[in-house]
Amino acid sequence: MTVSHMDPNGADELARGRDAFRRGAWEEAFAALSGAAEGDELEAGDLDRLAECAHYTGRTDRCAEILYGLHSGHLSAGRVQVAAMAAYRLHMLFALKGEQTLAAGWLGRATRALADIPDCVESGYVRIAEAETTYWCGRTAESLAAARLGRALGERHADPDLTVVGLHLEGRALVRLDDVPAGLRLLDEAMAAAAAGELSPFYALWVYCSSVIACHARADIRRASEWTAAFERWARSHPAARMFSGSCHLHRAEIKQLRGAWTEAEHENRQAVELLHGLVVMDAAQARYHLAELHRLRGDHEAAEAAFAEVVQFGGDVQPGLSLLRLAQGRPDAAAAGIRRALAEPARDATARARLLPATVEIMLATGDGATARVAADELAATAATIGTPAMRALAAFADGAVRLTDGDTTGALASLRLADGIWRELDVPYERARARHLIGMVCRAAGDEDTAALDLAAATRVFAELGALTDLAAVERLLSRSGNRSAARPPDRLTVREIEVLRLVAAGKTNHAAAADLHLSEKTVARHLSNIFAKTGVGSRAAATAYAFRNDLV
């Protein structure tokens, strides 16, 4: 694989491609290296660069084509270790795309090729691939062992990418195995190396994204916020890479949703779905799940249903959101069946179960199964004690307060709920804090303190109205209406937040096409929302809808 008879123009393209690659200008590098490759055979190193650029910019078929050729050429020339590295890279490409059978096949080829060469850097990369695969299959002890082998080979052969990724995967496994302090030290050390620019782009992305995912799994909001900010700073230096910017949109959306910027979070998630489609299937599915949850929280059950269906289509997990949607739809039996089935999955560790337990408490209380709700709340409390993050303690306190309220223990319920409220206030998570205030109001009412109850319920109402959390808003307003304190913050005629956004744009003179562009929706979706607005408000034209918007101070 040598450059042969390359004309001066081809040589110029090659020089430009190499320079662009060094600068991280992936689109420019791809174009220049592709131009240099026309009619001439590039050196293996330049083909490696071209494959990398193709992957970063979303050209996965072209990346696979180049890697196939590299693997075959190296194998034919007897370069077994380099051929195995190409096989490993094909494994990673297909694993990220969600094509697990092909991914397993290429990892198997790499493993077999290196069976007699255990002490080499390529064997280390195979070990970290095994660590990743076994981790997501729930075989955490195997993942830890493979990560340690990979890290050791990285250190022995002075390969920073292999060393730091092995360190990260080791830390992640330790956290799942409940050795949290030791695991977090390794995760932080790996993140420090990525932030310092010590890793190549692909492995920096791996460490950043995997670290943020681990934070959200543990409800470690502070770390997730800090690491997301660090990831954003890093990603800005690679603006042309679909893979990097797509993942950045996903993690930014998670933080914005926590902070109460739901419209911005929706936009970020839609950007992530678009950029990661066909490139990183797990992240694309997660962005779709967040969109489904936003629809559910806003009371748009039809949109939530459609989004959850897309999550399943792309291999994502729809729980606990789908069960909570069933509860909101008035189908408590389906909600209970869904959450019980999810909890019964044997591959879920304590952290994965903790993601389901708050919903389990809510659903079981709604179905009258207080005993199961208490078991779930106690399990969540035990997990919170082990993990130790403030948000996990707040989730556990809220669950305990909800169960105690149902049991009539108003004193115990108030103590737990005020603890949850205080933590959410410190973490600046408005939706969860409003939920705590909602239950505090219910506790005060149960204790006969109607005045304090009204204040807490009104505070929750204001936040739910600002966020557009219509299901929660309706529940609080039912309580307020019973005491004559009906809130004026409710959107008129039960318009959803999205419908109000469409109505405002229509009232401003926007066409469906322009409104769709502003809201990043299809024209068909805007037309559906407009039809719903007409039905709910009793108007029959855009002019009447505009008048309605002005009468209700929506413009």
Coordinates of C-alpha atoms in Angstrom, one line a residue:
M1 CA 0.0 0.0 0.0
T2 CA 2.3 2.7 -1.3
V3 CA 1.6 5.9 -3.2
S4 CA 2.4 5.1 -6.8
H5 CA 2.8 7.6 -9.7
M6 CA 0.8 10.3 -7.9
D7 CA 0.5 13.5 -10.0
P8 CA 1.4 16.8 -8.4
N9 CA -2.3 17.6 -7.9
G10 CA -2.7 14.3 -6.0
A11 CA 0.3 15.1 -3.9
D12 CA -1.1 18.5 -3.0
E13 CA -4.4 16.9 -2.1
L14 CA -2.6 14.4 0.1
A15 CA -0.7 17.1 1.9
R16 CA -3.9 19.1 2.4
G17 CA -5.6 16.0 3.7
R18 CA -2.9 15.2 6.2
D19 CA -2.8 18.8 7.4
A20 CA -6.6 18.9 7.8
F21 CA -6.5 15.6 9.7
R22 CA -4.0 17.0 12.2
R23 CA -6.2 20.0 12.7
G24 CA -9.3 17.9 13.3
A25 CA -11.0 19.3 10.2
W26 CA -12.7 16.0 9.4
E27 CA -14.8 17.1 6.4
E28 CA -11.9 18.9 4.8
A29 CA -9.6 16.0 5.4
F30 CA -12.1 13.5 4.0
A31 CA -12.5 15.5 0.8
A32 CA -8.8 16.0 0.3
L33 CA -7.8 12.4 1.1
S34 CA -10.6 11.1 -1.1
G35 CA -9.3 13.3 -3.9
A36 CA -5.8 12.0 -3.4
A37 CA -7.0 8.4 -3.5
E38 CA -8.7 8.8 -7.0
G39 CA -6.6 6.8 -9.4
D40 CA -3.8 6.1 -7.0
E41 CA -3.4 3.8 -4.0
L42 CA -2.8 5.6 -0.7
E43 CA -0.4 4.4 1.9
A44 CA -1.9 2.4 4.8
G45 CA -1.5 5.3 7.2
D46 CA -3.5 7.6 4.9
L47 CA -6.2 5.0 4.4
D48 CA -6.4 4.8 8.2
R49 CA -6.9 8.5 8.3
L50 CA -9.5 8.4 5.5
A51 CA -11.5 5.7 7.4
E52 CA -11.4 7.7 10.6
C53 CA -12.7 10.8 8.8
A54 CA -15.4 8.8 7.2
H55 CA -16.5 7.5 10.6
Y56 CA -16.5 10.8 12.3
T57 CA -18.6 12.5 9.6
G58 CA -21.2 9.7 9.4
R59 CA -20.0 7.9 6.3
T60 CA -20.1 4.5 7.9
D61 CA -20.4 2.5 4.7
R62 CA -17.3 4.2 3.3
C63 CA -15.5 3.6 6.6
A64 CA -16.3 -0.1 6.5
E65 CA -15.2 -0.4 2.9
I66 CA -11.8 1.1 3.7
L67 CA -11.4 -1.1 6.8
Y68 CA -12.3 -4.2 4.8
G69 CA -9.5 -3.4 2.4
L70 CA -7.0 -2.7 5.1
H71 CA -7.8 -5.9 6.9
S72 CA -7.5 -8.0 3.7
G73 CA -4.3 -6.3 2.6
H74 CA -2.5 -6.6 5.9
L75 CA -3.6 -10.2 6.3
S76 CA -2.4 -11.2 2.9
A77 CA 1.0 -9.6 3.6
G78 CA 1.3 -11.5 6.9
R79 CA 0.9 -8.4 9.1
V80 CA -1.4 -10.2 11.6
Q81 CA -1.4 -7.7 14.4
V82 CA -2.3 -4.8 12.1
A83 CA -5.0 -6.8 10.4
A84 CA -6.4 -7.7 13.8
M85 CA -6.5 -3.9 14.6
A86 CA -8.6 -3.3 11.5
A87 CA -10.9 -6.1 12.6
Y88 CA -11.2 -4.5 16.0
R89 CA -12.1 -1.2 14.4
L90 CA -14.8 -2.9 12.3
H91 CA -16.1 -4.4 15.5
M92 CA -16.4 -0.9 17.0
L93 CA -18.0 0.5 13.9
F94 CA -20.7 -2.1 13.8
A95 CA -21.3 -2.2 17.6
L96 CA -21.9 1.6 17.6
K97 CA -24.4 1.2 14.7
G98 CA -26.2 -1.5 16.6
E99 CA -25.3 -4.3 14.2
Q100 CA -24.3 -6.7 16.9
T101 CA -23.9 -9.9 14.9
L102 CA -21.4 -8.3 12.5
A103 CA -19.7 -6.6 15.5
A104 CA -19.3 -10.0 17.3
G105 CA -18.0 -11.6 14.1
W106 CA -15.2 -9.0 13.6
L107 CA -14.3 -9.2 17.3
G108 CA -14.0 -12.9 17.0
R109 CA -11.7 -12.6 14.0
A110 CA -9.5 -10.2 15.9
T111 CA -9.4 -12.4 19.0
R112 CA -8.5 -15.5 16.9
A113 CA -5.8 -13.7 15.0
L114 CA -4.1 -12.6 18.2
A115 CA -4.5 -15.9 20.1
D116 CA -0.8 -16.6 20.0
I117 CA 0.3 -13.0 20.5
P118 CA -1.2 -12.0 23.9
D119 CA 1.5 -9.5 24.8
C120 CA 0.9 -6.8 22.2
V121 CA -1.0 -3.5 22.1
E122 CA -3.6 -4.9 19.7
S123 CA -4.5 -7.6 22.2
G124 CA -5.1 -4.8 24.7
Y125 CA -7.7 -3.2 22.3
V126 CA -9.4 -6.6 22.0
R127 CA -9.6 -6.8 25.8
I128 CA -11.3 -3.4 26.1
A129 CA -13.8 -4.4 23.4
E130 CA -14.5 -7.5 25.5
A131 CA -14.8 -5.3 28.6
E132 CA -17.4 -3.1 26.9
T133 CA -19.4 -6.1 25.5
T134 CA -19.5 -8.0 28.8
Y135 CA -20.4 -4.8 30.8
W136 CA -23.6 -4.2 28.8
C137 CA -24.5 -7.9 29.1
G138 CA -24.4 -7.6 32.8
R139 CA -21.3 -9.7 33.3
T140 CA -19.5 -7.0 35.3
A141 CA -16.8 -9.2 36.9
E142 CA -15.7 -10.3 33.5
S143 CA -15.8 -6.7 32.3
L144 CA -13.5 -5.6 35.2
A145 CA -11.0 -8.4 34.5
A146 CA -10.8 -7.6 30.7
A147 CA -10.5 -3.8 31.4
R148 CA -7.6 -4.5 33.8
L149 CA -5.8 -6.6 31.2
G150 CA -6.3 -3.9 28.6
R151 CA -5.1 -1.2 30.9
A152 CA -2.0 -3.2 31.8
L153 CA -1.1 -3.8 28.1
G154 CA -1.6 -0.1 27.4
E155 CA 0.8 0.8 30.2
R156 CA 3.4 -1.8 29.1
H157 CA 3.3 -0.6 25.5
A158 CA 3.0 3.1 26.3
D159 CA -0.3 3.5 24.5
P160 CA -2.3 6.4 26.2
D161 CA -5.6 5.6 24.4
L162 CA -5.6 2.0 25.6
T163 CA -4.4 2.9 29.1
V164 CA -7.0 5.6 29.7
V165 CA -9.9 3.7 28.2
G166 CA -8.9 0.6 30.3
L167 CA -8.8 2.8 33.3
H168 CA -12.2 4.2 32.6
L169 CA -13.8 0.8 32.0
E170 CA -12.2 -0.5 35.2
G171 CA -13.6 2.4 37.2
R172 CA -17.1 2.0 35.7
A173 CA -17.1 -1.7 36.6
L174 CA -16.0 -1.0 40.1
V175 CA -18.9 1.4 40.6
R176 CA -21.4 -1.2 39.4
L177 CA -19.8 -3.7 41.8
D178 CA -20.5 -1.2 44.7
D179 CA -16.8 -0.2 45.2
V180 CA -18.0 3.4 44.5
P181 CA -15.1 5.5 45.9
A182 CA -12.4 3.5 44.1
G183 CA -14.4 3.4 40.9
L184 CA -15.0 7.2 40.9
R185 CA -11.3 7.9 41.4
L186 CA -10.5 6.0 38.2
L187 CA -13.4 7.6 36.3
D188 CA -12.2 11.1 37.4
E189 CA -8.6 10.2 36.4
A190 CA -9.7 9.1 33.0
M191 CA -11.8 12.2 32.5
A192 CA -8.8 14.4 33.5
A193 CA -6.7 12.7 30.8
A194 CA -9.4 13.3 28.2
A195 CA -9.9 16.9 29.2
A196 CA -6.1 17.5 29.0
G197 CA -6.1 16.4 25.4
E198 CA -4.0 13.3 26.0
L199 CA -6.3 11.0 23.9
S200 CA -7.0 10.7 20.2
P201 CA -10.5 11.9 19.2
F202 CA -12.4 8.6 19.1
Y203 CA -11.2 7.5 22.6
A204 CA -11.7 11.0 24.1
L205 CA -15.3 10.8 22.9
W206 CA -15.6 7.3 24.4
V207 CA -14.4 8.4 27.8
Y208 CA -16.5 11.6 27.8
C209 CA -19.8 9.9 26.8
S210 CA -19.4 6.9 28.9
S211 CA -18.5 9.0 31.9
V212 CA -21.6 11.2 31.5
I213 CA -23.8 8.1 31.0
A214 CA -22.4 6.6 34.2
C215 CA -23.2 9.9 36.1
H216 CA -26.8 9.9 35.0
A217 CA -27.2 6.3 35.9
R218 CA -26.1 7.1 39.5
A219 CA -28.1 10.4 39.5
D220 CA -24.8 12.2 40.0
I221 CA -26.1 15.5 38.7
R222 CA -23.1 17.7 39.7
R223 CA -20.6 15.4 38.0
A224 CA -22.8 15.0 34.9
S225 CA -23.0 18.8 34.6
E226 CA -19.3 19.4 35.0
W227 CA -18.4 16.6 32.6
T228 CA -21.0 17.7 30.1
A229 CA -19.5 21.2 30.2
A230 CA -16.0 19.8 29.7
F231 CA -17.3 17.6 26.8
E232 CA -18.9 20.7 25.1
R233 CA -15.6 22.6 25.3
W234 CA -13.8 19.6 23.7
A235 CA -16.5 19.1 21.0
R236 CA -16.3 22.7 19.9
S237 CA -12.8 21.9 18.6
H238 CA -14.3 19.3 16.3
P239 CA -17.4 21.0 14.8
A240 CA -17.5 19.1 11.6
A241 CA -17.8 15.7 13.2
R242 CA -21.4 14.4 13.3
M243 CA -20.5 11.8 15.9
F244 CA -19.0 14.3 18.3
S245 CA -21.7 17.0 17.9
G246 CA -24.5 14.5 18.1
S247 CA -23.4 13.1 21.4
C248 CA -22.8 16.6 22.7
H249 CA -26.4 17.6 21.8
L250 CA -27.7 14.5 23.7
H251 CA -25.8 15.2 26.9
R252 CA -26.6 18.9 26.8
A253 CA -30.3 18.0 26.5
E254 CA -30.2 15.9 29.6
I255 CA -28.8 18.8 31.7
K256 CA -31.3 21.3 30.1
Q257 CA -34.2 19.0 31.0
L258 CA -33.0 18.7 34.6
R259 CA -32.7 22.5 34.8
G260 CA -36.2 23.0 33.5
A261 CA -35.4 24.3 30.0
W262 CA -37.7 21.7 28.4
T263 CA -38.2 23.4 25.0
E264 CA -34.4 23.8 24.6
A265 CA -34.0 20.2 25.7
E266 CA -36.4 19.0 23.1
H267 CA -34.5 20.9 20.4
E268 CA -31.2 19.4 21.5
N269 CA -32.6 15.9 21.5
R270 CA -34.0 16.3 18.0
Q271 CA -30.5 17.5 16.8
A272 CA -29.0 14.4 18.5
V273 CA -31.5 12.1 16.8
E274 CA -30.7 13.6 13.4
L275 CA -26.9 13.6 13.8
L276 CA -26.6 10.1 15.4
H277 CA -29.0 8.2 13.2
G278 CA -27.2 5.2 11.7
L279 CA -24.0 6.2 13.5
V280 CA -24.4 5.6 17.3
V281 CA -27.6 3.7 17.7
M282 CA -27.6 3.6 21.5
D283 CA -27.3 7.4 21.9
A284 CA -29.9 8.0 19.2
A285 CA -32.3 5.7 21.0
Q286 CA -31.7 7.5 24.2
A287 CA -32.4 10.9 22.6
R288 CA -35.7 9.5 21.4
Y289 CA -36.5 8.3 24.9
H290 CA -35.9 11.8 26.3
L291 CA -38.3 13.2 23.6
A292 CA -40.9 10.6 24.6
E293 CA -40.6 11.6 28.2
L294 CA -41.0 15.3 27.4
H295 CA -44.1 14.5 25.5
R296 CA -45.4 12.5 28.4
L297 CA -44.7 15.1 31.0
R298 CA -46.4 17.7 28.8
G299 CA -49.5 15.6 28.6
D300 CA -49.1 14.9 24.8
H301 CA -49.9 11.2 25.1
E302 CA -50.2 10.6 21.3
A303 CA -46.7 12.0 20.6
A304 CA -45.2 10.1 23.6
E305 CA -46.7 6.9 22.3
A306 CA -45.2 7.4 18.9
A307 CA -41.8 8.3 20.3
F308 CA -41.7 5.3 22.6
A309 CA -42.4 3.1 19.5
E310 CA -39.3 4.7 17.9
V311 CA -37.2 3.9 20.9
V312 CA -38.1 0.2 20.6
Q313 CA -37.5 0.3 16.9
F314 CA -33.9 1.4 17.6
G315 CA -33.2 -1.0 20.4
G316 CA -33.7 1.3 23.4
D317 CA -35.3 0.6 26.7
V318 CA -38.7 2.3 27.1
Q319 CA -39.0 1.8 30.9
P320 CA -39.9 3.4 33.2
G321 CA -41.4 6.0 30.9
L322 CA -43.8 3.8 29.1
S323 CA -45.3 2.4 32.3
L324 CA -45.8 6.0 33.6
L325 CA -47.5 6.9 30.3
R326 CA -49.9 4.0 30.8
L327 CA -50.7 5.3 34.3
A328 CA -51.3 8.8 32.9
Q329 CA -53.6 7.2 30.3
G330 CA -55.7 5.7 33.0
R331 CA -54.4 2.1 32.5
P332 CA -52.9 1.3 35.9
D333 CA -52.9 -2.5 35.3
A334 CA -50.8 -2.1 32.2
A335 CA -48.5 0.3 34.0
A336 CA -48.0 -2.2 36.9
A337 CA -47.4 -5.1 34.5
G338 CA -44.8 -3.1 32.5
I339 CA -42.8 -2.0 35.5
R340 CA -42.9 -5.4 37.2
R341 CA -41.6 -7.0 34.0
A342 CA -38.8 -4.5 33.7
L343 CA -37.8 -5.1 37.3
A344 CA -37.7 -8.8 36.8
E345 CA -35.0 -8.7 34.1
P346 CA -32.0 -10.5 35.6
A347 CA -29.4 -8.4 33.8
R348 CA -30.3 -5.2 35.8
D349 CA -27.9 -4.3 38.6
A350 CA -28.7 -2.1 41.6
T351 CA -28.1 1.1 39.7
A352 CA -30.2 0.0 36.7
R353 CA -33.0 -1.1 39.1
A354 CA -32.8 2.3 40.9
R355 CA -33.8 4.0 37.6
L356 CA -37.1 2.0 37.8
L357 CA -37.8 2.1 41.5
P358 CA -39.3 5.7 41.8
A359 CA -41.8 4.8 39.1
T360 CA -42.5 1.5 40.8
V361 CA -43.5 3.3 44.0
E362 CA -45.7 5.8 42.1
I363 CA -47.5 3.1 40.1
M364 CA -48.0 0.7 43.0
L365 CA -49.4 3.4 45.2
A366 CA -51.8 4.3 42.4
T367 CA -52.9 0.7 42.1
G368 CA -53.4 0.3 45.8
D369 CA -50.4 -2.1 46.3
G370 CA -48.8 -0.3 49.2
A371 CA -46.8 -3.3 50.3
T372 CA -44.9 -3.5 47.0
A373 CA -44.5 0.3 47.0
R374 CA -42.8 0.0 50.5
V375 CA -40.5 -2.7 49.3
A376 CA -39.5 -0.6 46.3
A377 CA -38.9 2.5 48.4
D378 CA -36.8 0.5 50.9
E379 CA -34.7 -0.9 48.0
L380 CA -34.2 2.6 46.6
A381 CA -33.1 3.8 50.1
A382 CA -30.5 1.0 50.3
T383 CA -29.2 1.9 46.9
A384 CA -29.0 5.6 47.7
A385 CA -27.0 4.8 50.9
T386 CA -24.5 2.8 48.8
I387 CA -24.3 5.2 45.9
G388 CA -24.4 8.3 48.0
T389 CA -25.3 11.0 45.4
P390 CA -27.6 13.8 46.6
A391 CA -30.1 13.3 43.8
M392 CA -30.4 9.5 44.6
R393 CA -31.0 10.4 48.2
A394 CA -33.7 12.9 47.1
L395 CA -35.4 10.2 45.0
A396 CA -35.3 7.8 47.9
A397 CA -36.6 10.4 50.3
F398 CA -39.5 11.4 48.0
A399 CA -40.5 7.7 47.5
D400 CA -40.4 7.2 51.3
G401 CA -42.5 10.3 51.8
A402 CA -45.1 9.1 49.3
V403 CA -45.5 5.7 50.9
R404 CA -45.7 7.3 54.4
L405 CA -48.4 9.7 53.2
T406 CA -50.5 6.8 51.9
D407 CA -50.0 5.0 55.2
G408 CA -51.2 8.1 57.1
D409 CA -47.8 8.8 58.7
T410 CA -47.9 12.6 58.1
T411 CA -45.0 13.4 60.5
G412 CA -42.7 10.9 58.8
A413 CA -43.9 11.8 55.3
L414 CA -43.2 15.5 55.9
A415 CA -39.7 14.9 57.2
S416 CA -38.8 12.8 54.1
L417 CA -40.4 15.2 51.6
R418 CA -38.8 18.3 53.1
L419 CA -35.4 16.5 52.8
A420 CA -36.2 15.8 49.1
D421 CA -37.3 19.4 48.5
G422 CA -34.1 20.8 50.0
I423 CA -31.9 18.6 47.9
W424 CA -33.7 19.4 44.7
R425 CA -33.5 23.1 45.6
E426 CA -29.7 22.9 46.1
L427 CA -29.3 20.9 42.8
D428 CA -31.6 23.4 40.9
V429 CA -34.0 20.7 39.5
P430 CA -37.3 22.6 39.4
Y431 CA -39.6 19.8 38.2
E432 CA -38.6 17.3 40.9
R433 CA -38.8 20.1 43.5
A434 CA -42.3 21.0 42.4
R435 CA -43.3 17.3 42.8
A436 CA -42.0 17.4 46.3
R437 CA -43.9 20.6 47.1
H438 CA -47.1 18.9 45.6
L439 CA -46.8 16.1 48.1
I440 CA -45.9 18.4 51.0
G441 CA -49.1 20.2 50.3
M442 CA -51.0 17.0 50.4
V443 CA -49.4 16.1 53.7
C444 CA -50.3 19.4 55.2
R445 CA -53.8 19.1 54.1
A446 CA -54.0 15.6 55.6
A447 CA -52.7 17.1 58.8
G448 CA -55.5 19.7 58.8
D449 CA -53.1 22.6 57.9
E450 CA -55.1 24.0 55.0
D451 CA -53.3 27.4 54.7
T452 CA -49.8 25.9 54.4
A453 CA -51.2 23.2 52.0
A454 CA -52.5 26.0 49.8
L455 CA -49.2 27.7 49.7
D456 CA -47.2 24.6 48.8
L457 CA -49.7 23.5 46.2
A458 CA -49.7 27.0 44.6
A459 CA -45.9 27.0 44.5
A460 CA -46.0 23.6 42.7
T461 CA -48.7 24.9 40.3
R462 CA -46.5 27.9 39.2
V463 CA -43.6 25.6 38.4
F464 CA -45.7 23.0 36.6
A465 CA -47.4 25.8 34.5
E466 CA -44.0 27.3 33.6
L467 CA -42.6 24.0 32.5
G468 CA -45.8 22.9 30.8
A469 CA -46.1 19.7 33.0
L470 CA -49.8 19.5 32.3
T471 CA -50.5 16.1 33.9
D472 CA -49.0 17.2 37.2
L473 CA -50.6 20.6 36.9
A474 CA -54.1 19.1 36.5
A475 CA -53.5 16.9 39.6
V476 CA -52.6 20.0 41.7
E477 CA -55.4 22.1 40.4
R478 CA -57.9 19.4 41.4
L479 CA -56.6 19.7 45.0
L480 CA -56.7 23.5 44.9
S481 CA -60.2 23.6 43.4
R482 CA -61.5 21.6 46.4
S483 CA -60.5 24.4 48.7
G484 CA -61.5 27.2 46.5
N485 CA -57.9 28.2 45.6
R486 CA -58.0 27.4 41.9
S487 CA -54.8 28.5 40.1
A488 CA -54.9 31.0 37.3
A489 CA -51.7 29.6 35.8
R490 CA -53.3 26.8 33.9
P491 CA -53.1 27.0 30.1
P492 CA -56.5 27.7 28.7
D493 CA -58.8 24.9 27.6
R494 CA -56.1 22.3 28.3
L495 CA -53.9 23.4 25.4
T496 CA -50.6 21.6 25.6
V497 CA -47.3 23.6 25.7
R498 CA -46.6 22.7 22.1
E499 CA -50.1 23.7 21.1
I500 CA -49.6 27.1 22.8
E501 CA -46.3 27.5 20.9
V502 CA -48.0 26.8 17.6
L503 CA -50.9 29.2 18.5
R504 CA -48.5 32.0 19.3
L505 CA -46.7 31.6 15.9
V506 CA -50.0 31.5 14.1
A507 CA -51.1 34.6 15.9
A508 CA -47.9 36.3 14.8
G509 CA -48.8 35.6 11.2
K510 CA -46.6 32.6 10.6
T511 CA -47.6 30.0 8.0
N512 CA -47.5 26.3 8.9
H513 CA -44.3 26.0 7.0
A514 CA -42.6 28.9 8.9
A515 CA -44.0 27.6 12.2
A516 CA -42.6 24.1 11.5
A517 CA -39.2 25.6 10.8
D518 CA -39.2 27.6 14.0
L519 CA -40.2 24.6 16.1
H520 CA -38.2 22.0 14.2
L521 CA -41.3 20.1 13.4
S522 CA -42.9 18.8 10.2
E523 CA -45.7 20.8 8.6
K524 CA -47.9 17.7 9.1
T525 CA -47.3 17.9 12.8
V526 CA -48.0 21.6 12.9
A527 CA -51.2 21.0 11.1
R528 CA -52.2 18.3 13.6
H529 CA -51.5 20.7 16.5
L530 CA -53.6 23.4 14.8
S531 CA -56.5 21.0 14.3
N532 CA -56.3 20.1 18.0
I533 CA -56.3 23.9 18.9
F534 CA -59.4 24.4 16.8
A535 CA -61.2 21.5 18.5
K536 CA -60.2 22.5 22.1
T537 CA -61.0 26.2 21.8
G538 CA -64.1 25.9 19.6
V539 CA -62.7 28.1 16.8
G540 CA -62.8 27.3 13.1
S541 CA -60.2 29.5 11.4
R542 CA -56.7 30.9 11.8
A543 CA -58.2 34.4 12.3
A544 CA -60.4 33.1 15.1
A545 CA -57.5 31.3 16.7
T546 CA -55.5 34.5 16.6
A547 CA -58.3 36.4 18.3
Y548 CA -58.5 33.7 20.9
A549 CA -54.7 34.0 21.5
F550 CA -55.0 37.7 22.1
R551 CA -58.0 37.3 24.4
N552 CA -56.1 34.8 26.6
D553 CA -52.8 36.8 26.7
L554 CA -50.9 34.2 24.8
V555 CA -49.2 36.6 22.4

